[in-house]
Every structure is written in structure tokens, then in C-alpha cells.
Amino acid sequence: YPTIQHRPGVVLQSDDLALPYKENKIRMFPQSASLLHQDYGRLLYVGIMRRDPFYVLHVLFSFRASSVLQFLNMMDSKISSETGYAMFHSAPTLSNLLYHQEILESHEVRLRDIIEIIRRRGSPDWPRLLNTEEHQISEKSAEKLERDYGQLLHCVQSLQKRCERGMRIVLGKASIKEAELALSHSRR
């Protein structure tokens, strides 16, 4: 599936950013990972790329963030079908909600790891730009990534809370049903 990415001002620069039709080997998926190498670094400053290895990875981190966001949107849809108004028309299963929560927990761990890598700007051993204008550009780029991944982490935590609420409701309904059954048996 394609990974949809948003680029600021893309409408104004569409001629500069679009891949020529002949270069787009996989015409069905214009933003898939298989085309990433053809567009890599197009929006980055070459001078900074030469001296700051973490800045070079910005495109990959951005692509990953877009991919994770699409995944979380799909998880939101799945969780919504198990919770909310949908749960009153169908019986949500505890196993589905637990499964969704496990997936979200593993994503939370990965996102926390990525945020820590971004905060460290890769590794302390990597070369860094000193206080220059290029340093400011590189730092702004890293701060944007940190905000983006922080927002993804917030989304994961929000989805986990929805799973927990859904599980509490499912368990509550099961307890009520069990109590009603026990009450009906005791009256007989």
C-alpha cells in the first residue's frame, strides 16, 4: 500500500517535486517505499547533508512517521468497530481488544525508542554542526521530527485508553449477564 506524505507548500511547488512519469516505475503507488530513493533528499539542504548525518535521515524518519500514522488510522477504525456505538449493535470481543492493545503497546515501545534516538540526534559520536545558520536548520528539522513522533505516541496512548475502556465495558456486560443468570437460577 502507498504511504501518503504531506509536504508543506506542495501545491506551489508541484512541478519541482513530482517525479517524471517515465521515472515512476510503479505507477500505481506514487509514494511507496520503492520510490523513496528517487525522491530522497530533494527538500534537504545539500551543504547540511554533507556535514550532519542525522539531518540526512530526516526523509526516512518522515516517511516512517507517515507510515505509522496510516497504520494508527487503520487501528482507530478497527477499535472503533469494537467500541463506541458499534458495540451496542454487535458484541465486541475481549480477545480482539486485547490483541489491538498488544499491537499498540509494541508500537508505543518503538515510538519511545525512536523519540530517544531523535533527542540524541542519532549518536553522541556522530559529527554535529556548530552554532551556525545550518545548525539552526538542522535543529529545527530534528525538533519537527520529535514533535511528529510525540504526536504519534499520543495517538497510540489514546487508542490504548479506548481499548481499556472497551475491555472494561465488555467485562462489565459479562458480569451483569452472569449476575442476571445467577439470579434467574436462584429464583427457580
mmCIF file with all atom_site columns, N, CA and C in Angstrom, residues 30 42 62 114 119 123 135 146 166 179 185:
data_model
loop_
_atom_site.group_PDB
_atom_site.id
_atom_site.type_symbol
_atom_site.label_atom_id
_atom_site.label_alt_id
_atom_site.label_comp_id
_atom_site.label_asym_id
_atom_site.label_entity_id
_atom_site.label_seq_id
_atom_site.pdbx_PDB_ins_code
_atom_site.Cartn_x
_atom_site.Cartn_y
_atom_site.Cartn_z
_atom_site.occupancy
_atom_site.B_iso_or_equiv
_atom_site.pdbx_formal_charge
_atom_site.auth_seq_id
_atom_site.auth_comp_id
_atom_site.auth_asym_id
_atom_site.auth_atom_id
_atom_site.pdbx_PDB_model_num
ATOM 1  N N  . PRO A 1 30  ? 2.300   6.060   -6.128 1.00 0.00 ? 30  PRO A N  1
ATOM 2  C CA . PRO A 1 30  ? 3.224   7.160   -6.355 1.00 0.00 ? 30  PRO A CA 1
ATOM 3  C C  . PRO A 1 30  ? 4.074   7.552   -5.147 1.00 0.00 ? 30  PRO A C  1
ATOM 4  N N  . ARG A 1 42  ? 15.432  15.529  -1.731 1.00 0.00 ? 42  ARG A N  1
ATOM 5  C CA . ARG A 1 42  ? 15.072  16.605  -2.641 1.00 0.00 ? 42  ARG A CA 1
ATOM 6  C C  . ARG A 1 42  ? 14.741  17.911  -1.922 1.00 0.00 ? 42  ARG A C  1
ATOM 7  N N  . SER A 1 62  ? 10.687  10.852  8.427  1.00 0.00 ? 62  SER A N  1
ATOM 8  C CA . SER A 1 62  ? 9.401   11.423  7.995  1.00 0.00 ? 62  SER A CA 1
ATOM 9  C C  . SER A 1 62  ? 8.534   10.374  7.305  1.00 0.00 ? 62  SER A C  1
ATOM 10 N N  . ILE A 1 114 ? 12.397  5.537   19.136 1.00 0.00 ? 114 ILE A N  1
ATOM 11 C CA . ILE A 1 114 ? 12.683  6.473   18.044 1.00 0.00 ? 114 ILE A CA 1
ATOM 12 C C  . ILE A 1 114 ? 12.792  7.897   18.569 1.00 0.00 ? 114 ILE A C  1
ATOM 13 N N  . ARG A 1 119 ? 16.070  12.619  19.985 1.00 0.00 ? 119 ARG A N  1
ATOM 14 C CA . ARG A 1 119 ? 16.577  13.541  21.017 1.00 0.00 ? 119 ARG A CA 1
ATOM 15 C C  . ARG A 1 119 ? 18.103  13.523  21.082 1.00 0.00 ? 119 ARG A C  1
ATOM 16 N N  . SER A 1 123 ? 23.589  9.544   17.454 1.00 0.00 ? 123 SER A N  1
ATOM 17 C CA . SER A 1 123 ? 24.547  9.034   18.425 1.00 0.00 ? 123 SER A CA 1
ATOM 18 C C  . SER A 1 123 ? 25.467  10.173  18.848 1.00 0.00 ? 123 SER A C  1
ATOM 19 N N  . HIS A 1 135 ? 23.243  24.893  11.476 1.00 0.00 ? 135 HIS A N  1
ATOM 20 C CA . HIS A 1 135 ? 22.919  24.202  12.721 1.00 0.00 ? 135 HIS A CA 1
ATOM 21 C C  . HIS A 1 135 ? 21.462  24.471  13.108 1.00 0.00 ? 135 HIS A C  1
ATOM 22 N N  . GLU A 1 146 ? 10.761  15.296  16.274 1.00 0.00 ? 146 GLU A N  1
ATOM 23 C CA . GLU A 1 146 ? 10.435  14.966  17.656 1.00 0.00 ? 146 GLU A CA 1
ATOM 24 C C  . GLU A 1 146 ? 8.967   15.279  17.970 1.00 0.00 ? 146 GLU A C  1
ATOM 25 N N  . GLY A 1 166 ? -13.052 -0.093  26.394 1.00 0.00 ? 166 GLY A N  1
ATOM 26 C CA . GLY A 1 166 ? -13.852 -1.131  25.743 1.00 0.00 ? 166 GLY A CA 1
ATOM 27 C C  . GLY A 1 166 ? -13.785 -2.449  26.490 1.00 0.00 ? 166 GLY A C  1
ATOM 28 N N  . ALA A 1 179 ? -24.533 -12.221 36.560 1.00 0.00 ? 179 ALA A N  1
ATOM 29 C CA . ALA A 1 179 ? -25.352 -11.957 37.749 1.00 0.00 ? 179 ALA A CA 1
ATOM 30 C C  . ALA A 1 179 ? -26.827 -12.193 37.446 1.00 0.00 ? 179 ALA A C  1
ATOM 31 N N  . HIS A 1 185 ? -31.439 -18.355 38.098 1.00 0.00 ? 185 HIS A N  1
ATOM 32 C CA . HIS A 1 185 ? -31.310 -19.723 38.598 1.00 0.00 ? 185 HIS A CA 1
ATOM 33 C C  . HIS A 1 185 ? -31.730 -19.835 40.053 1.00 0.00 ? 185 HIS A C  1
#
